Amino acid sequence: MSELVIRQARAEDLEAIIRLHEEDELGSHGDAWTPENRPAYEAAFAAIAASPENRLFVALDGGEIVGTFQLTFIPNLTSRGALRVKVESVKVKAARRSGGIGGRMMVFAEAEARANGAAMLELTSNKTRQDAHRFYERLGFARSHEGFKKKV
């Protein structure tokens, strides 16, 4: 791995980001970079970019986008008003997994959270992703809650 660079995503990164999501059969949610889907992705990217509570990042190795993740900053009344940061949509290019990219992205995410005054970093992971669970636990994350979802 050459010098890994992590930076905020730019509009021109959007196709590469969606391609990372396409690779993930379990977590892709049917994502595909197509002419029909492109406007929805562009609108979502614009909303994320305009939101001070959201930051979308890419990890580049030799100019190639090899990873992505999103941070959402959540003000909270509990814990005496502690700021939480939720890590979402963590993806590493399939051919590059287990090479340290994910770990470096999570170290960056933690530093970004801390630098912005957050007291906690949190994430969710599908119950079937046992390798991911071991990865997060190695990084110091603890299983703490049972999650629920409902489509509206």
PDB file of C-alpha atoms in Angstrom:
ATOM      1  CA  MET A   1       0.000   0.000   0.000  1.00  0.00           C
ATOM      2  CA  SER A   2       1.370   3.375  -0.944  1.00  0.00           C
ATOM      3  CA  GLU A   3       0.509   6.477   1.077  1.00  0.00           C
ATOM      4  CA  LEU A   4      -3.163   6.243   2.041  1.00  0.00           C
ATOM      5  CA  VAL A   5      -4.893   9.616   1.921  1.00  0.00           C
ATOM      6  CA  ILE A   6      -8.248  10.193   3.610  1.00  0.00           C
ATOM      7  CA  ARG A   7     -10.151  13.325   2.639  1.00  0.00           C
ATOM      8  CA  GLN A   8     -13.684  14.628   2.359  1.00  0.00           C
ATOM      9  CA  ALA A   9     -15.459  13.313  -0.706  1.00  0.00           C
ATOM     10  CA  ARG A  10     -15.976  15.516  -3.729  1.00  0.00           C
ATOM     11  CA  ALA A  11     -18.722  15.376  -6.327  1.00  0.00           C
ATOM     12  CA  GLU A  12     -16.338  13.774  -8.807  1.00  0.00           C
ATOM     13  CA  ASP A  13     -15.828  10.864  -6.355  1.00  0.00           C
ATOM     14  CA  LEU A  14     -19.493   9.893  -6.384  1.00  0.00           C
ATOM     15  CA  GLU A  15     -19.370   7.133  -9.001  1.00  0.00           C
ATOM     16  CA  ALA A  16     -16.395   5.445  -7.300  1.00  0.00           C
ATOM     17  CA  ILE A  17     -18.175   5.629  -3.933  1.00  0.00           C
ATOM     18  CA  ILE A  18     -21.320   3.999  -5.318  1.00  0.00           C
ATOM     19  CA  ARG A  19     -19.210   1.338  -7.045  1.00  0.00           C
ATOM     20  CA  LEU A  20     -17.821   0.403  -3.600  1.00  0.00           C
ATOM     21  CA  HIS A  21     -21.399  -0.037  -2.372  1.00  0.00           C
ATOM     22  CA  GLU A  22     -22.266  -2.125  -5.442  1.00  0.00           C
ATOM     23  CA  GLU A  23     -19.565  -4.656  -4.477  1.00  0.00           C
ATOM     24  CA  ASP A  24     -21.275  -5.375  -1.167  1.00  0.00           C
ATOM     25  CA  GLU A  25     -24.150  -7.772  -1.815  1.00  0.00           C
ATOM     26  CA  LEU A  26     -25.336  -7.710   1.799  1.00  0.00           C
ATOM     27  CA  GLY A  27     -25.096  -3.983   2.391  1.00  0.00           C
ATOM     28  CA  SER A  28     -25.635  -2.531  -1.054  1.00  0.00           C
ATOM     29  CA  HIS A  29     -29.378  -1.980  -0.630  1.00  0.00           C
ATOM     30  CA  GLY A  30     -29.639  -2.509  -4.386  1.00  0.00           C
ATOM     31  CA  ASP A  31     -27.202   0.281  -5.111  1.00  0.00           C
ATOM     32  CA  ALA A  32     -25.977   0.535  -8.691  1.00  0.00           C
ATOM     33  CA  TRP A  33     -24.410   3.374 -10.630  1.00  0.00           C
ATOM     34  CA  THR A  34     -26.837   3.711 -13.562  1.00  0.00           C
ATOM     35  CA  PRO A  35     -28.175   6.681 -15.526  1.00  0.00           C
ATOM     36  CA  GLU A  36     -31.546   6.173 -13.811  1.00  0.00           C
ATOM     37  CA  ASN A  37     -30.043   6.169 -10.289  1.00  0.00           C
ATOM     38  CA  ARG A  38     -27.482   8.903 -10.787  1.00  0.00           C
ATOM     39  CA  PRO A  39     -29.819  11.852 -10.007  1.00  0.00           C
ATOM     40  CA  ALA A  40     -30.815  10.286  -6.667  1.00  0.00           C
ATOM     41  CA  TYR A  41     -27.157   9.791  -5.701  1.00  0.00           C
ATOM     42  CA  GLU A  42     -26.290  13.333  -6.778  1.00  0.00           C
ATOM     43  CA  ALA A  43     -29.145  14.749  -4.687  1.00  0.00           C
ATOM     44  CA  ALA A  44     -28.086  12.685  -1.656  1.00  0.00           C
ATOM     45  CA  PHE A  45     -24.470  13.777  -2.075  1.00  0.00           C
ATOM     46  CA  ALA A  46     -25.545  17.437  -2.296  1.00  0.00           C
ATOM     47  CA  ALA A  47     -27.623  17.079   0.886  1.00  0.00           C
ATOM     48  CA  ILE A  48     -24.702  15.461   2.749  1.00  0.00           C
ATOM     49  CA  ALA A  49     -22.283  18.125   1.504  1.00  0.00           C
ATOM     50  CA  ALA A  50     -24.650  20.915   2.591  1.00  0.00           C
ATOM     51  CA  SER A  51     -25.210  19.478   6.070  1.00  0.00           C
ATOM     52  CA  PRO A  52     -22.828  20.637   8.812  1.00  0.00           C
ATOM     53  CA  GLU A  53     -23.727  17.470  10.746  1.00  0.00           C
ATOM     54  CA  ASN A  54     -22.589  15.100   7.996  1.00  0.00           C
ATOM     55  CA  ARG A  55     -19.220  14.421   6.428  1.00  0.00           C
ATOM     56  CA  LEU A  56     -18.516  11.886   3.707  1.00  0.00           C
ATOM     57  CA  PHE A  57     -14.928  10.687   3.312  1.00  0.00           C
ATOM     58  CA  VAL A  58     -12.922   8.669   0.815  1.00  0.00           C
ATOM     59  CA  ALA A  59      -9.672   6.799   1.259  1.00  0.00           C
ATOM     60  CA  LEU A  60      -7.299   6.953  -1.689  1.00  0.00           C
ATOM     61  CA  ASP A  61      -4.301   4.783  -2.396  1.00  0.00           C
ATOM     62  CA  GLY A  62      -2.223   5.956  -5.323  1.00  0.00           C
ATOM     63  CA  GLY A  63      -5.106   8.131  -6.497  1.00  0.00           C
ATOM     64  CA  GLU A  64      -7.589   5.218  -6.503  1.00  0.00           C
ATOM     65  CA  ILE A  65     -10.585   5.388  -4.189  1.00  0.00           C
ATOM     66  CA  VAL A  66     -10.322   2.237  -2.090  1.00  0.00           C
ATOM     67  CA  GLY A  67     -12.641   3.089   0.801  1.00  0.00           C
ATOM     68  CA  THR A  68     -15.384   5.354   2.049  1.00  0.00           C
ATOM     69  CA  PHE A  69     -17.330   6.170   5.204  1.00  0.00           C
ATOM     70  CA  GLN A  70     -19.721   8.800   6.507  1.00  0.00           C
ATOM     71  CA  LEU A  71     -19.725  10.555   9.872  1.00  0.00           C
ATOM     72  CA  THR A  72     -22.909  12.040  11.324  1.00  0.00           C
ATOM     73  CA  PHE A  73     -22.536  14.355  14.311  1.00  0.00           C
ATOM     74  CA  ILE A  74     -25.456  13.983  16.730  1.00  0.00           C
ATOM     75  CA  PRO A  75     -26.071  16.418  19.592  1.00  0.00           C
ATOM     76  CA  ASN A  76     -27.558  14.553  22.523  1.00  0.00           C
ATOM     77  CA  LEU A  77     -29.255  15.495  25.788  1.00  0.00           C
ATOM     78  CA  THR A  78     -28.061  12.382  27.615  1.00  0.00           C
ATOM     79  CA  SER A  79     -24.562  12.089  29.046  1.00  0.00           C
ATOM     80  CA  ARG A  80     -24.797  15.758  29.994  1.00  0.00           C
ATOM     81  CA  GLY A  81     -25.197  16.888  26.398  1.00  0.00           C
ATOM     82  CA  ALA A  82     -22.367  14.813  24.958  1.00  0.00           C
ATOM     83  CA  LEU A  83     -21.879  14.937  21.204  1.00  0.00           C
ATOM     84  CA  ARG A  84     -21.963  11.515  19.520  1.00  0.00           C
ATOM     85  CA  VAL A  85     -20.635  10.614  16.089  1.00  0.00           C
ATOM     86  CA  LYS A  86     -22.211   7.801  14.111  1.00  0.00           C
ATOM     87  CA  VAL A  87     -20.018   6.035  11.561  1.00  0.00           C
ATOM     88  CA  GLU A  88     -22.021   4.780   8.591  1.00  0.00           C
ATOM     89  CA  SER A  89     -21.577   3.258   5.149  1.00  0.00           C
ATOM     90  CA  VAL A  90     -18.075   1.932   5.818  1.00  0.00           C
ATOM     91  CA  LYS A  91     -16.801   0.255   2.653  1.00  0.00           C
ATOM     92  CA  VAL A  92     -13.399  -0.954   1.508  1.00  0.00           C
ATOM     93  CA  LYS A  93     -12.815  -2.149  -2.047  1.00  0.00           C
ATOM     94  CA  ALA A  94     -13.320  -5.937  -2.013  1.00  0.00           C
ATOM     95  CA  ALA A  95      -9.906  -6.715  -3.496  1.00  0.00           C
ATOM     96  CA  ARG A  96      -8.217  -4.527  -0.857  1.00  0.00           C
ATOM     97  CA  ARG A  97      -9.871  -5.810   2.327  1.00  0.00           C
ATOM     98  CA  SER A  98      -7.733  -7.099   5.206  1.00  0.00           C
ATOM     99  CA  GLY A  99      -4.893  -4.799   4.204  1.00  0.00           C
ATOM    100  CA  GLY A 100      -5.217  -2.145   6.901  1.00  0.00           C
ATOM    101  CA  ILE A 101      -7.357   0.353   4.989  1.00  0.00           C
ATOM    102  CA  GLY A 102     -10.425  -0.082   7.193  1.00  0.00           C
ATOM    103  CA  GLY A 103      -8.362   0.263  10.347  1.00  0.00           C
ATOM    104  CA  ARG A 104      -6.792   3.468   9.133  1.00  0.00           C
ATOM    105  CA  MET A 105     -10.198   4.846   8.148  1.00  0.00           C
ATOM    106  CA  MET A 106     -11.534   4.118  11.647  1.00  0.00           C
ATOM    107  CA  VAL A 107      -8.496   5.739  13.320  1.00  0.00           C
ATOM    108  CA  PHE A 108      -9.156   8.798  11.154  1.00  0.00           C
ATOM    109  CA  ALA A 109     -12.875   8.741  12.055  1.00  0.00           C
ATOM    110  CA  GLU A 110     -12.058   8.619  15.770  1.00  0.00           C
ATOM    111  CA  ALA A 111      -9.585  11.492  15.475  1.00  0.00           C
ATOM    112  CA  GLU A 112     -12.121  13.551  13.515  1.00  0.00           C
ATOM    113  CA  ALA A 113     -14.769  12.894  16.159  1.00  0.00           C
ATOM    114  CA  ARG A 114     -12.424  13.810  19.008  1.00  0.00           C
ATOM    115  CA  ALA A 115     -11.200  16.956  17.231  1.00  0.00           C
ATOM    116  CA  ASN A 116     -14.810  18.097  16.929  1.00  0.00           C
ATOM    117  CA  GLY A 117     -15.601  17.573  20.603  1.00  0.00           C
ATOM    118  CA  ALA A 118     -17.397  14.237  20.427  1.00  0.00           C
ATOM    119  CA  ALA A 119     -17.499  12.011  23.479  1.00  0.00           C
ATOM    120  CA  MET A 120     -18.516   8.818  21.673  1.00  0.00           C
ATOM    121  CA  LEU A 121     -18.110   7.077  18.339  1.00  0.00           C
ATOM    122  CA  GLU A 122     -20.823   4.572  17.458  1.00  0.00           C
ATOM    123  CA  LEU A 123     -21.799   2.348  14.561  1.00  0.00           C
ATOM    124  CA  THR A 124     -24.099  -0.475  13.614  1.00  0.00           C
ATOM    125  CA  SER A 125     -23.204  -3.589  11.682  1.00  0.00           C
ATOM    126  CA  ASN A 126     -25.451  -6.264  10.196  1.00  0.00           C
ATOM    127  CA  LYS A 127     -25.678  -9.297  12.483  1.00  0.00           C
ATOM    128  CA  THR A 128     -24.373 -11.585   9.738  1.00  0.00           C
ATOM    129  CA  ARG A 129     -21.080  -9.667   9.364  1.00  0.00           C
ATOM    130  CA  GLN A 130     -19.029 -11.689  11.829  1.00  0.00           C
ATOM    131  CA  ASP A 131     -15.681 -10.655  10.292  1.00  0.00           C
ATOM    132  CA  ALA A 132     -16.664  -6.991  10.596  1.00  0.00           C
ATOM    133  CA  HIS A 133     -17.703  -7.515  14.220  1.00  0.00           C
ATOM    134  CA  ARG A 134     -14.310  -8.985  15.078  1.00  0.00           C
ATOM    135  CA  PHE A 135     -12.649  -6.074  13.251  1.00  0.00           C
ATOM    136  CA  TYR A 136     -14.592  -3.452  15.230  1.00  0.00           C
ATOM    137  CA  GLU A 137     -13.972  -5.232  18.512  1.00  0.00           C
ATOM    138  CA  ARG A 138     -10.221  -5.302  17.779  1.00  0.00           C
ATOM    139  CA  LEU A 139     -10.452  -1.516  17.403  1.00  0.00           C
ATOM    140  CA  GLY A 140     -12.010  -1.170  20.854  1.00  0.00           C
ATOM    141  CA  PHE A 141     -15.707  -0.997  19.994  1.00  0.00           C
ATOM    142  CA  ALA A 142     -17.988  -2.849  22.406  1.00  0.00           C
ATOM    143  CA  ARG A 143     -21.340  -4.441  21.637  1.00  0.00           C
ATOM    144  CA  SER A 144     -23.835  -2.365  23.563  1.00  0.00           C
ATOM    145  CA  HIS A 145     -27.301  -2.159  21.993  1.00  0.00           C
ATOM    146  CA  GLU A 146     -29.754  -4.147  19.932  1.00  0.00           C
ATOM    147  CA  GLY A 147     -30.776  -2.220  16.826  1.00  0.00           C
ATOM    148  CA  PHE A 148     -34.127  -2.017  15.085  1.00  0.00           C
ATOM    149  CA  LYS A 149     -35.217  -0.696  11.685  1.00  0.00           C
ATOM    150  CA  LYS A 150     -38.565  -0.008  10.098  1.00  0.00           C
ATOM    151  CA  LYS A 151     -39.207   1.214   6.581  1.00  0.00           C
ATOM    152  CA  VAL A 152     -41.580   4.162   6.343  1.00  0.00           C
TER     153      VAL A 152
END
